[in-house]
mmCIF file of C-alpha atoms in Angstrom:
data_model
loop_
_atom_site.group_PDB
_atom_site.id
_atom_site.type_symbol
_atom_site.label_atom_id
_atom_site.label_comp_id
_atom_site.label_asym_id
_atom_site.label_seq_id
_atom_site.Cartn_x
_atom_site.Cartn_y
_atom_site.Cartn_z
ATOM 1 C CA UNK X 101 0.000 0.000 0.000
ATOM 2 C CA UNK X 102 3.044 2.239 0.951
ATOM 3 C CA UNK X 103 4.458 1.755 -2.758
ATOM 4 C CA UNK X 104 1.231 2.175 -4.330
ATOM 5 C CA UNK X 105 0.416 5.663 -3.071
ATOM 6 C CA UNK X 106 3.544 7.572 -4.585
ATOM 7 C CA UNK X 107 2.212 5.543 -7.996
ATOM 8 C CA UNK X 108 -1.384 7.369 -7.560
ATOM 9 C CA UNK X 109 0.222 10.877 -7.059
ATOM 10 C CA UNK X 110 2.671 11.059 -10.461
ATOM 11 C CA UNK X 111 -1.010 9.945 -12.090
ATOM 12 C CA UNK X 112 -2.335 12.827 -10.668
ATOM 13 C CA UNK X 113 0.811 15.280 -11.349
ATOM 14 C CA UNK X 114 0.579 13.729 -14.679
ATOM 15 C CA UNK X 115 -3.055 14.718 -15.081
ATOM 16 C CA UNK X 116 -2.521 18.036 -14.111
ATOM 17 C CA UNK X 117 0.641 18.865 -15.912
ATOM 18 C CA UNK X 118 0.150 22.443 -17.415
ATOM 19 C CA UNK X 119 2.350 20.796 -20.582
ATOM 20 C CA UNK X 120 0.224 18.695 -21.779
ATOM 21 C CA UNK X 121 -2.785 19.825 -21.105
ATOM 22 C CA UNK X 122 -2.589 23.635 -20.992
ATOM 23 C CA UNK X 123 -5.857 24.473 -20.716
ATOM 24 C CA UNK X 124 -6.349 22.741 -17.159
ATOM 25 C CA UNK X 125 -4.689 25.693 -14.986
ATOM 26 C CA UNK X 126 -6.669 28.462 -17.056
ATOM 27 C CA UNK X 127 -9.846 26.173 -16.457
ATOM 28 C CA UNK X 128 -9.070 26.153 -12.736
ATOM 29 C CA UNK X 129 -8.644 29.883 -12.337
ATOM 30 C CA UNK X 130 -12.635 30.278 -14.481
ATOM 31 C CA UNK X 131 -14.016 28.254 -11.637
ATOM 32 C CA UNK X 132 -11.875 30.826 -9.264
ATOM 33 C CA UNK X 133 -13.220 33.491 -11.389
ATOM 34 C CA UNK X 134 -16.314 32.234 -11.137
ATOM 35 C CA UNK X 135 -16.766 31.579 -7.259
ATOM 36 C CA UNK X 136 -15.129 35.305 -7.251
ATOM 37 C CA UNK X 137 -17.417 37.118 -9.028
ATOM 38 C CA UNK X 138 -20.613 35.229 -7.722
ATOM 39 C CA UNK X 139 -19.079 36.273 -3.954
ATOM 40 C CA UNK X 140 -18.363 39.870 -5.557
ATOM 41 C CA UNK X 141 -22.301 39.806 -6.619
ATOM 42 C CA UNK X 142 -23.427 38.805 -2.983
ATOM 43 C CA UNK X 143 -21.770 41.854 -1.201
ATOM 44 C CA UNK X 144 -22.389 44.385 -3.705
ATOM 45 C CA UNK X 145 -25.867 43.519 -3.878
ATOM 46 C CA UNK X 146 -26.276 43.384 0.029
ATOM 47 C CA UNK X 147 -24.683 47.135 -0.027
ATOM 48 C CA UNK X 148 -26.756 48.293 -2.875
ATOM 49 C CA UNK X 149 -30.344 46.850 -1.107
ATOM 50 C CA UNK X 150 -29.262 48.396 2.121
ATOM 51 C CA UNK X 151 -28.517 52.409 1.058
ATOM 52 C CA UNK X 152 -31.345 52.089 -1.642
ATOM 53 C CA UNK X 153 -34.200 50.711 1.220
ATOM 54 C CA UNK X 154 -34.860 54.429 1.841
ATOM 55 C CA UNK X 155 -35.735 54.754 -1.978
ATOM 56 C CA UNK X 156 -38.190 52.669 -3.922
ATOM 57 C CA UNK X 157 -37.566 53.462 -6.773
ATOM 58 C CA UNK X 158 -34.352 52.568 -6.464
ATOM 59 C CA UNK X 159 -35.030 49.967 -4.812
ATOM 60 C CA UNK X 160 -36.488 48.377 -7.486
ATOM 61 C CA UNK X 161 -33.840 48.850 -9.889
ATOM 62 C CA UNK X 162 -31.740 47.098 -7.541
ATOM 63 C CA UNK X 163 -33.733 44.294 -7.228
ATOM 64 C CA UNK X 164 -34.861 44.147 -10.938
ATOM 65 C CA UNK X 165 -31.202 43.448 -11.955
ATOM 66 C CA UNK X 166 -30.065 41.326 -9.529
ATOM 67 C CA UNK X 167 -29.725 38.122 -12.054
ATOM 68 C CA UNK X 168 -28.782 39.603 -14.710
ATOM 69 C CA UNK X 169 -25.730 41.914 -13.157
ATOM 70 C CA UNK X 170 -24.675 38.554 -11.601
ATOM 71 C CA UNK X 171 -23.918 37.037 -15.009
ATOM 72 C CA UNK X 172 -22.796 40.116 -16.488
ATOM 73 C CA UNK X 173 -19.732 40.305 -13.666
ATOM 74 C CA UNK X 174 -18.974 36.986 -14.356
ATOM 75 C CA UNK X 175 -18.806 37.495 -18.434
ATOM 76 C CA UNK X 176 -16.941 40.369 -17.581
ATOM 77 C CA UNK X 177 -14.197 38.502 -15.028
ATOM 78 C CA UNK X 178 -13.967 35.876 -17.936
ATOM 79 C CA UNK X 179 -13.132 38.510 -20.575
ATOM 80 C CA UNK X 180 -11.232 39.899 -18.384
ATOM 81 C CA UNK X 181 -8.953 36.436 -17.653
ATOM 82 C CA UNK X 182 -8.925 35.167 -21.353
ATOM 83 C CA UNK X 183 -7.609 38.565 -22.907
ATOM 84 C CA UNK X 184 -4.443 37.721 -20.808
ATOM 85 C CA UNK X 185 -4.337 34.055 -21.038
ATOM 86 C CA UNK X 186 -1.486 32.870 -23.193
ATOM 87 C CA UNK X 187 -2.283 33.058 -27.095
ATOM 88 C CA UNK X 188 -1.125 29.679 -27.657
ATOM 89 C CA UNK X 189 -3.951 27.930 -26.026
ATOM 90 C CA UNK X 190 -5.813 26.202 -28.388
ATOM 91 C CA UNK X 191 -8.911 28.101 -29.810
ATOM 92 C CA UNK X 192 -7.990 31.030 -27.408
ATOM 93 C CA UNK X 193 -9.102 33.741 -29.825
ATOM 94 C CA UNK X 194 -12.596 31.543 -30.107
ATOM 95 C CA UNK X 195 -13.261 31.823 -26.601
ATOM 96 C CA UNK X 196 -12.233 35.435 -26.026
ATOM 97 C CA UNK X 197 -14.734 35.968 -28.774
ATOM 98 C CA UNK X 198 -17.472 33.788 -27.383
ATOM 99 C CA UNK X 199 -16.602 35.877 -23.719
ATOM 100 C CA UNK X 200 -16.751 39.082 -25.373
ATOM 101 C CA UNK X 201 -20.721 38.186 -26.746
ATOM 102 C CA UNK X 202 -21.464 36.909 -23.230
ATOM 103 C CA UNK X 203 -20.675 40.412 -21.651
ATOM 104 C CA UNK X 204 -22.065 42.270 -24.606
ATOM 105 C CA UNK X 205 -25.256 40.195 -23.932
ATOM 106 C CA UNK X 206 -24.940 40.602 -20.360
ATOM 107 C CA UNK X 207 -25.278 44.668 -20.572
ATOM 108 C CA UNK X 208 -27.437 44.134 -22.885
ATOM 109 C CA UNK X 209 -29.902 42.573 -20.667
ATOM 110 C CA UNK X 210 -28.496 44.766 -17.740
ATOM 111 C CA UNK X 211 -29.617 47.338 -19.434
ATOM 112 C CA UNK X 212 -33.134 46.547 -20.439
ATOM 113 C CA UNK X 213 -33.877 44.855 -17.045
ATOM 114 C CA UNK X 214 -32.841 48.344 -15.236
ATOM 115 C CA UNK X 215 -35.782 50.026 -17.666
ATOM 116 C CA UNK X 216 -38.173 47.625 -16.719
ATOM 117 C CA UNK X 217 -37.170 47.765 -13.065
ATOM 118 C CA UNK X 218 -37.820 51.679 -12.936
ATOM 119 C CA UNK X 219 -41.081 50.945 -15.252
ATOM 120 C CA UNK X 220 -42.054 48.988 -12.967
ATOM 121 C CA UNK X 221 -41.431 51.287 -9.523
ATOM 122 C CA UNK X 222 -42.740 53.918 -11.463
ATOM 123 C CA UNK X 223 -46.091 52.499 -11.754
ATOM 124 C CA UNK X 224 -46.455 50.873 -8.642
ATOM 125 C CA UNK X 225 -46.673 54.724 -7.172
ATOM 126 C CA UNK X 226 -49.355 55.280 -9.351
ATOM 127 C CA UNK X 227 -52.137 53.113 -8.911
ATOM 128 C CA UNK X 228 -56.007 53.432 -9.715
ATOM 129 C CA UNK X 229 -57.049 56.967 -8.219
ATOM 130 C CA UNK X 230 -60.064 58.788 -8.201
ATOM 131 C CA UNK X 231 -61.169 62.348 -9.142
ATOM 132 C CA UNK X 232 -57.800 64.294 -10.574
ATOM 133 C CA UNK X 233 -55.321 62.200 -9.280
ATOM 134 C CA UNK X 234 -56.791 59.325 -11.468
ATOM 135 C CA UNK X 235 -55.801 61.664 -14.424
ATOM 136 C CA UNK X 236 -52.354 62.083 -13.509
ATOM 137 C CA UNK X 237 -51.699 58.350 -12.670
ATOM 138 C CA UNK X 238 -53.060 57.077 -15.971
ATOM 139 C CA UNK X 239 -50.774 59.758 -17.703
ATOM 140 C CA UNK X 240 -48.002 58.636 -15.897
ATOM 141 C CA UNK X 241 -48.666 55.105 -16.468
ATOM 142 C CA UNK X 242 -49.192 55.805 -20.556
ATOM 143 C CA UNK X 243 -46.045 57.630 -20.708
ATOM 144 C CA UNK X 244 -44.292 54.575 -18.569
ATOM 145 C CA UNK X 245 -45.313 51.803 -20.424
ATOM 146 C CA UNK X 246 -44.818 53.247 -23.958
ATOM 147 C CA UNK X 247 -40.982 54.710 -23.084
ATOM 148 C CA UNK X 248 -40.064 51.256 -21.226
ATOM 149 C CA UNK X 249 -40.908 49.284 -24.621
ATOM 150 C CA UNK X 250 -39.360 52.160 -26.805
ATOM 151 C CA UNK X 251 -36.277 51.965 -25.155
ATOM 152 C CA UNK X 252 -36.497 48.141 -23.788
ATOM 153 C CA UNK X 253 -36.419 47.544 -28.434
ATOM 154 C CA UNK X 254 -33.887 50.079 -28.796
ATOM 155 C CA UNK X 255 -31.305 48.648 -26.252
ATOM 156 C CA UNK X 256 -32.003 45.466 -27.844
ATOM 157 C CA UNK X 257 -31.159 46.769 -31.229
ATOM 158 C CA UNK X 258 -28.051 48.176 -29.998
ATOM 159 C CA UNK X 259 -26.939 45.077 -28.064
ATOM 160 C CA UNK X 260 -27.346 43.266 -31.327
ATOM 161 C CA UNK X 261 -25.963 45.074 -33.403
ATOM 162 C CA UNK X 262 -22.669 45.676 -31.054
ATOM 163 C CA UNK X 263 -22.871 41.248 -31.282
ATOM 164 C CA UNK X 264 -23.033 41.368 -34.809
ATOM 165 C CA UNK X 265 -20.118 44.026 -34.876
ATOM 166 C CA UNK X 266 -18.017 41.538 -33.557
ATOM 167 C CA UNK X 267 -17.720 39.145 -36.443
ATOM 168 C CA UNK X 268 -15.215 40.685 -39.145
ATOM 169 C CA UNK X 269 -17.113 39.221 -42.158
ATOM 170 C CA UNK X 270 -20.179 41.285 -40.788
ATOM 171 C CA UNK X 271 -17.402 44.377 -41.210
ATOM 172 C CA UNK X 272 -16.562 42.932 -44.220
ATOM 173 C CA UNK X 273 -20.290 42.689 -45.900
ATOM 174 C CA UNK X 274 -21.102 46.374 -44.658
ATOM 175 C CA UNK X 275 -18.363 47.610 -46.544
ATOM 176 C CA UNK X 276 -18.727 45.872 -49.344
ATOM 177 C CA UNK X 277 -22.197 47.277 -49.783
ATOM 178 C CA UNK X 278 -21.198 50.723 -49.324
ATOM 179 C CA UNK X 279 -21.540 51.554 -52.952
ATOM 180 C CA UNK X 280 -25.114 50.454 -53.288
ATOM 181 C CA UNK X 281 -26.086 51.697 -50.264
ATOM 182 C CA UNK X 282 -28.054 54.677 -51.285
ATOM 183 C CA UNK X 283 -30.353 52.108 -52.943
ATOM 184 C CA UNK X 284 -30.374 49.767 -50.287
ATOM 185 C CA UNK X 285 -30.969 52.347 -47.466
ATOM 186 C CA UNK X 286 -34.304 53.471 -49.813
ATOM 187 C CA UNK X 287 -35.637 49.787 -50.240
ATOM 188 C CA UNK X 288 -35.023 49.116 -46.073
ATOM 189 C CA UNK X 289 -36.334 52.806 -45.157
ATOM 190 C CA UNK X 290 -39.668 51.768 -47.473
ATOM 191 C CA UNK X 291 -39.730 48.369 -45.920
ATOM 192 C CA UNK X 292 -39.366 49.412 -42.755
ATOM 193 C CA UNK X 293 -41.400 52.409 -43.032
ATOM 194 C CA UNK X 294 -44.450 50.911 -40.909
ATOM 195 C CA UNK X 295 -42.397 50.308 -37.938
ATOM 196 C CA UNK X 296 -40.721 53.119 -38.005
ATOM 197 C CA UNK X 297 -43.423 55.403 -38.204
ATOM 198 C CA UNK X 298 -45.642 53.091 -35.093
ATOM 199 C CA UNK X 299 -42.455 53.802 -33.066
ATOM 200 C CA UNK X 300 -42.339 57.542 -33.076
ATOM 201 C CA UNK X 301 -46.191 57.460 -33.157
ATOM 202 C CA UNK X 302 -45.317 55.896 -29.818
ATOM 203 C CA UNK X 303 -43.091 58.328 -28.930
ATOM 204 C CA UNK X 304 -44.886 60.830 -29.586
ATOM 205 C CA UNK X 305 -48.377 60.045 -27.512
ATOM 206 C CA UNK X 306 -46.126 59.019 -24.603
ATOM 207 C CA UNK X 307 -44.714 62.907 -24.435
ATOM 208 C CA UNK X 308 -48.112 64.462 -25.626
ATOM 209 C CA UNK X 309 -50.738 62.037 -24.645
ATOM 210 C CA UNK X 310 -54.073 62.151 -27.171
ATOM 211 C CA UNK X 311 -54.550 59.015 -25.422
ATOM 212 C CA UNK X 312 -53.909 57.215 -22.023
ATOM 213 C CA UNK X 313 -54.711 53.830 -20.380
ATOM 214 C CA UNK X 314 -57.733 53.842 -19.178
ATOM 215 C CA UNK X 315 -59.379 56.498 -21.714
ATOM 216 C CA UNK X 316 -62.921 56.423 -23.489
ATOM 217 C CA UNK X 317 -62.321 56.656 -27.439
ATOM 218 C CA UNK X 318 -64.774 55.973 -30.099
ATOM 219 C CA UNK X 319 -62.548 54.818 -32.734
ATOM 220 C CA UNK X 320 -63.761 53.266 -35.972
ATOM 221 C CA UNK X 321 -67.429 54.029 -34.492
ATOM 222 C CA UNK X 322 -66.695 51.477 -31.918
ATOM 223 C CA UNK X 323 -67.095 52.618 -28.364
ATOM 224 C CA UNK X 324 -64.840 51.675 -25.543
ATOM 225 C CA UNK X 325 -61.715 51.915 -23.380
ATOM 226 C CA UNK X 326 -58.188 52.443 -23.983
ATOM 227 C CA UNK X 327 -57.111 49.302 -22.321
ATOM 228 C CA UNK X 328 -53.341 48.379 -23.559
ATOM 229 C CA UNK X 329 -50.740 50.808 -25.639
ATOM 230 C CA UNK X 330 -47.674 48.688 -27.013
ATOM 231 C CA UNK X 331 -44.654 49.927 -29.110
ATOM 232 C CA UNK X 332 -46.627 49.486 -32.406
ATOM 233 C CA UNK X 333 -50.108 48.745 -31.403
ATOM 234 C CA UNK X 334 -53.233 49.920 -28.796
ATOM 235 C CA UNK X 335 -55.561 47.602 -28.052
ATOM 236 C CA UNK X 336 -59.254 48.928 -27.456
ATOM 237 C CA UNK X 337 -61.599 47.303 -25.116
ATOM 238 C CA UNK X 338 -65.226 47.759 -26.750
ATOM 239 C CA UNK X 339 -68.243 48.050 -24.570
ATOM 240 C CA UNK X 340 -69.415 44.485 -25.728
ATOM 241 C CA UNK X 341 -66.144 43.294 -24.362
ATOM 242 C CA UNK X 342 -64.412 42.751 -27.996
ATOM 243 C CA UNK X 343 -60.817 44.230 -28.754
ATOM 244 C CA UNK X 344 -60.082 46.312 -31.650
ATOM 245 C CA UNK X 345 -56.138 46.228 -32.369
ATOM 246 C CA UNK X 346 -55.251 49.456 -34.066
ATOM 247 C CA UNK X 347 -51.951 51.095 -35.133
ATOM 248 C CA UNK X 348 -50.096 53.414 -33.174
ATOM 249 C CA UNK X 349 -50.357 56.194 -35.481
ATOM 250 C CA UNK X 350 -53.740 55.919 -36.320
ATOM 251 C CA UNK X 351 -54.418 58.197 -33.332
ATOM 252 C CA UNK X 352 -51.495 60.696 -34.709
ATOM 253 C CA UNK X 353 -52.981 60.649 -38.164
ATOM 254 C CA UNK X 354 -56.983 60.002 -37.955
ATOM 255 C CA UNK X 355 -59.245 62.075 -35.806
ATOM 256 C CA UNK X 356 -61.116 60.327 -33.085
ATOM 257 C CA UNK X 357 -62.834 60.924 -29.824
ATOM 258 C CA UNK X 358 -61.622 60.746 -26.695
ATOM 259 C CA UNK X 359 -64.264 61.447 -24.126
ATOM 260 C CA UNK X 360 -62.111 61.503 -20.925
ATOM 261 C CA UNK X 361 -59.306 63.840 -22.745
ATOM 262 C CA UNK X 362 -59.335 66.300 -19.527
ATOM 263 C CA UNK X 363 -61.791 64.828 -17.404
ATOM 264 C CA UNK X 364 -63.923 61.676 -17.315
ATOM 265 C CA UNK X 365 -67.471 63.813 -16.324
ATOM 266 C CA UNK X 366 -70.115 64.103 -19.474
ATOM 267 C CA UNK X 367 -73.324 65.655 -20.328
ATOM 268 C CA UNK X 368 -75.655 63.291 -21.851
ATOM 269 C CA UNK X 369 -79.034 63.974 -23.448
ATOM 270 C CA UNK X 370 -82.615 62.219 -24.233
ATOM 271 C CA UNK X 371 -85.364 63.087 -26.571
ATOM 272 C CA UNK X 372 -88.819 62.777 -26.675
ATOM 273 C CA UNK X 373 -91.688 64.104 -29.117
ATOM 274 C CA UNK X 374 -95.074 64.947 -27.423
ATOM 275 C CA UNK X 375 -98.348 66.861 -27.861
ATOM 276 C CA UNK X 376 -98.104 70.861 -28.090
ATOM 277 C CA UNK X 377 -100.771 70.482 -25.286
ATOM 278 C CA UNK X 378 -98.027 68.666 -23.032
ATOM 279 C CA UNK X 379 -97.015 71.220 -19.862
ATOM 280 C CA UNK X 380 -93.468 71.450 -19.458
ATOM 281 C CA UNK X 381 -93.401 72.156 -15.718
ATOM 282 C CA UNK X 382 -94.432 68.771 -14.579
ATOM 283 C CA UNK X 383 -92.026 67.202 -16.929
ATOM 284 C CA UNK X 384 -89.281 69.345 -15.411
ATOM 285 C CA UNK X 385 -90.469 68.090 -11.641
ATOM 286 C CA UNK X 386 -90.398 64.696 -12.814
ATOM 287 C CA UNK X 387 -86.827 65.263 -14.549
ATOM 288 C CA UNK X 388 -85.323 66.473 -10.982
ATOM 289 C CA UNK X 389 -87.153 63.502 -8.933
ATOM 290 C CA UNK X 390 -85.492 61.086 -11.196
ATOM 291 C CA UNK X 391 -82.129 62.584 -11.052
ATOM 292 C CA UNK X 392 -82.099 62.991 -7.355
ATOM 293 C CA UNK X 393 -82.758 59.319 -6.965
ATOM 294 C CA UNK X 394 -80.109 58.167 -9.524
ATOM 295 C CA UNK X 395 -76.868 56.906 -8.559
ATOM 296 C CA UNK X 396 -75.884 57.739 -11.517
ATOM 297 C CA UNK X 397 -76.224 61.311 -11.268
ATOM 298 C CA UNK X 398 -73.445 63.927 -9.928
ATOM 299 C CA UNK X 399 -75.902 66.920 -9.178
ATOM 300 C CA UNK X 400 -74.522 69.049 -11.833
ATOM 301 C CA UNK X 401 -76.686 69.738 -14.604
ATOM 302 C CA UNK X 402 -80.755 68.481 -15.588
ATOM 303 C CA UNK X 403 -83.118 70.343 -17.260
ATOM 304 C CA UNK X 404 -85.727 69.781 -19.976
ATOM 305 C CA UNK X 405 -85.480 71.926 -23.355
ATOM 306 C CA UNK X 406 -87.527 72.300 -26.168
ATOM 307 C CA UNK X 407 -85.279 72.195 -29.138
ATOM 308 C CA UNK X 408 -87.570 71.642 -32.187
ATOM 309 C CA UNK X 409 -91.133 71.346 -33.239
ATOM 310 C CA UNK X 410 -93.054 70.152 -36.310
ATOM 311 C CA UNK X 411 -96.471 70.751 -37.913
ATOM 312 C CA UNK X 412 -97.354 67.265 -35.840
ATOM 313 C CA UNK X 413 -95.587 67.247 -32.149
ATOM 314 C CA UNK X 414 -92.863 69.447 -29.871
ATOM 315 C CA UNK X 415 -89.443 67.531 -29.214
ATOM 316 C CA UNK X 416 -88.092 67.354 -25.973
ATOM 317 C CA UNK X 417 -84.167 67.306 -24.795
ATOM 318 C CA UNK X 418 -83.402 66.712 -21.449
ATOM 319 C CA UNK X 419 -79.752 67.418 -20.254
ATOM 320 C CA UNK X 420 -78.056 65.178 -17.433
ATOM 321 C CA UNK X 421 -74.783 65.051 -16.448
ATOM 322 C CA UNK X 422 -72.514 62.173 -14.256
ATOM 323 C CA UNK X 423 -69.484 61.680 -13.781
ATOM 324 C CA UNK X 424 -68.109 59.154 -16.298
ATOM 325 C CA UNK X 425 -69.550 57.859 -19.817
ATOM 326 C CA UNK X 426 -70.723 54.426 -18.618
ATOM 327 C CA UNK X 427 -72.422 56.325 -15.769
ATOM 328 C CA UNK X 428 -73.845 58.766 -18.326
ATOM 329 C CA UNK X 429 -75.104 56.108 -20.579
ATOM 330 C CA UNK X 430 -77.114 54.408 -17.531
ATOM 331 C CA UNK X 431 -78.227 57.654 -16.465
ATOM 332 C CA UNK X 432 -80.158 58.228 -19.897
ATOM 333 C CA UNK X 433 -81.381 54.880 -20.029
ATOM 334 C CA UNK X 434 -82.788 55.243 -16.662
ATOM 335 C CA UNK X 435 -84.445 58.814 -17.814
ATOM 336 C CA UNK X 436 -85.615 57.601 -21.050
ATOM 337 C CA UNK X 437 -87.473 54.972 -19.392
ATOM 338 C CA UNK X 438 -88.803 56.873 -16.395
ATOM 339 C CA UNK X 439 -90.093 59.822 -18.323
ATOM 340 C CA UNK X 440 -91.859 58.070 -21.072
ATOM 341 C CA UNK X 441 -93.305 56.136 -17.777
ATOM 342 C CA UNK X 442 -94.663 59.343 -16.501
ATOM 343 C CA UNK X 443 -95.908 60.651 -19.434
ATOM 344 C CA UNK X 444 -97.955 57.295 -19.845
ATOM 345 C CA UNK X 445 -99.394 57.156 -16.645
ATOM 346 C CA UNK X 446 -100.500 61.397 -16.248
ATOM 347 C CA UNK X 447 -101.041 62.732 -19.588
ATOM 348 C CA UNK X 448 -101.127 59.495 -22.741
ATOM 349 C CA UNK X 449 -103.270 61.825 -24.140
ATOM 350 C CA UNK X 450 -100.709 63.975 -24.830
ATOM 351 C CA UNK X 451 -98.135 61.532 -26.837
ATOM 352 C CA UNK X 452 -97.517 62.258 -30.106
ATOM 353 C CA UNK X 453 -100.880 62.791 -32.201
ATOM 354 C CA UNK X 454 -101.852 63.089 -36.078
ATOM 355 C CA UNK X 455 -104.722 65.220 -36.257
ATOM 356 C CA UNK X 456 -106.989 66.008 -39.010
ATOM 357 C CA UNK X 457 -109.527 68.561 -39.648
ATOM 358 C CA UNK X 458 -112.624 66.463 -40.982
ATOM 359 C CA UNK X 459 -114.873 69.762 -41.142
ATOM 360 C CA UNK X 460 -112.701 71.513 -43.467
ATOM 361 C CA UNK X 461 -112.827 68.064 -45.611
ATOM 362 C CA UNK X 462 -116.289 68.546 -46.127
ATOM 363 C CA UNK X 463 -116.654 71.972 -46.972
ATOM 364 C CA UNK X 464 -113.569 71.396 -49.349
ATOM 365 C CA UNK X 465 -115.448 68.276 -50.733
ATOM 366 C CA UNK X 466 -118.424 70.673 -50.887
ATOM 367 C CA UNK X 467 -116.583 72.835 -53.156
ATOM 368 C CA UNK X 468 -115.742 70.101 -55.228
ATOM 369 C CA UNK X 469 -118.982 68.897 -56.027
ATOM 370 C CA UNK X 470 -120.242 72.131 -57.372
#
């Protein structure tokens, strides 16, 4: 057993031998690398949560790019070791260049983590509010969500493109196609066109806001709610719970309506033809009884007015108000359907009539005949 061991230990000096098999101490000092960095990580992310507690928002960031900053470090220690390993290790320039797309990839995802991260903190200050302050989180959230996947694309382009940068026959290609690049640049600006243009739409309603999250539109005469905004794309919520997907700059070039532009409260209005014979006060009473009792209603405006009348009938308008367009929409319902009760049950007679003068027939008949 005594003679053996000395036998096991050349085996293992053998195995180890830097000689013949160079790669084995640059292997061991990765894992070192390695276990360095991920310790590195552990502190610096320890110090970072503690002095960013205080602030949320940075908080977030912190926390949002925890995984990704941990492989980043390491991509970076490893570019960092093979750019002074020895450059007669087999396939060394291979690996430096596989290290080098690693920690371009890395930032790359640093970087669009840490916008997501501050996206994110950003809206969990702004919830659902009420009154004003519901206006100012839902412009806060459009403006949020639209730069986050503006930038979150472009940082992705740019990590990409710093990958593909890498490779010298990319170079190579690029300048090759220098001289017909005029008419190449035309044929990928036209091709491109469409996403181009969606993307500074997007820009553009996240820094002036036509629309926001959360908005009533009638787009397409379709009614309903501004529900998601991507980079190229919003996607309406209809009343009868479909989804209309329309293009970013639709809303830049095509007029629509937004009914909660600068606040969410409406007038709405209901019609009604009756008899000229109909009195208008008791309509009016009625009006206010039904208002006061709705839930709907936000005690700002009702009244009755008479906006046109025919040979046959007078037509009513009544004006309500509430505070949001579903709310409104309720609200007339509820005063359609109330009024034409009352006018049914105290004064049918005076509905709509067609009246006709059969004395005047006669005499005219009269008239005829002789």
């Amino acid at each position: 057993m005594e003679e053996e061991l000395p036998l096991e230990l050349g085996k293992v000096e053998a195995l180890i031998d830097t000689s013949s098999h160079p790669w084995v101490t640059t292997l061991v000092v990765v894992a070192l690398v390695i276990v360095a960095m991920g310790v590195i990580h552990v502190a610096l992310h320890f110090a970072l949560t503690r002095v960013t507690r205080p602030v949320p928002l940075m908080h977030a960031l912190v926390n949002g790019t925890r995984g990704p900053l941990r492989w980043t470090l390491i991509a970076a220690g490893l570019t960092a070791l093979f750019n002074v390993s020895p450059d007669d290790l087999v396939a060394i320039e291979e690996v430096r260049h596989g290290a080098l797309l690693l920690l371009i990839g890395g930032l790359t995802w640093v970087a669009v983590a840490a916008v997501r991260s501050v996206g994110a903190g950003v809206l969990d200050n702004y919830g659902d509010g009420n009154g004003r302050g519901e206006y100012h989180a839902r412009r806060v959230q459009t403006q949020t969500r639209v730069l986050v996947r503006i930038l979150g694309f472009l940082i992705g382009l740019v990590g990409v493109a710093g990958m593909l940068m890498t490779f010298p026959g990319v170079r190579q290609i690029g300048a090759s196609m220098m001289a017909s690049a005029g008419v190449a640049g035309l044929v990928i600006g036209f091709a491109a066109r469409p996403v181009l243009s969606n993307l500074l739409a997007g820009l553009q309603i996240a820094l002036t806001q036509p629309i926001r999250i959360g908005d009533v539109v009638i787009v397409e005469n379709e009614w309903g709610w501004i529900e998601q905004i991507f980079s190229t794309y919003v996607v309406v919520r209809v009343w009868d719970e479909r989804r209309l997907v329309v293009p970013l700059n639709y809303f830049i070039e095509t007029p629509f309506q937004n009914w909660t532009r600068d606040s969410s409260q409406l007038i709405g209005g209901v019609h009604w033809w009756v008899d000229y014979r109909m009195p208008l006060q008791p309509m009016r009473d009625e009006l206010k009884r039904l208002c006061e009792t709705a839930p709907e209603w936000d005690g700002r405006v009702q009244l009755i007015q008479v906006v046109d009348a025919s040979d046959r009938a007078i037509q009513l308008r009544a004006l309500v108000s509430a505070p949001d367009a579903p709310k409104a929409w309720d609200l007339r319902c509820r005063v359609r359907e109330g009024m034409v009760d009352f006018i049914q049950r105290e004064y049918p007679q005076f509905l709509p009539q067609i009246r006709s003068d059969l004395v005047g027939a006669e005499r005219t008949t009269a008239v005829l005949d002789h």
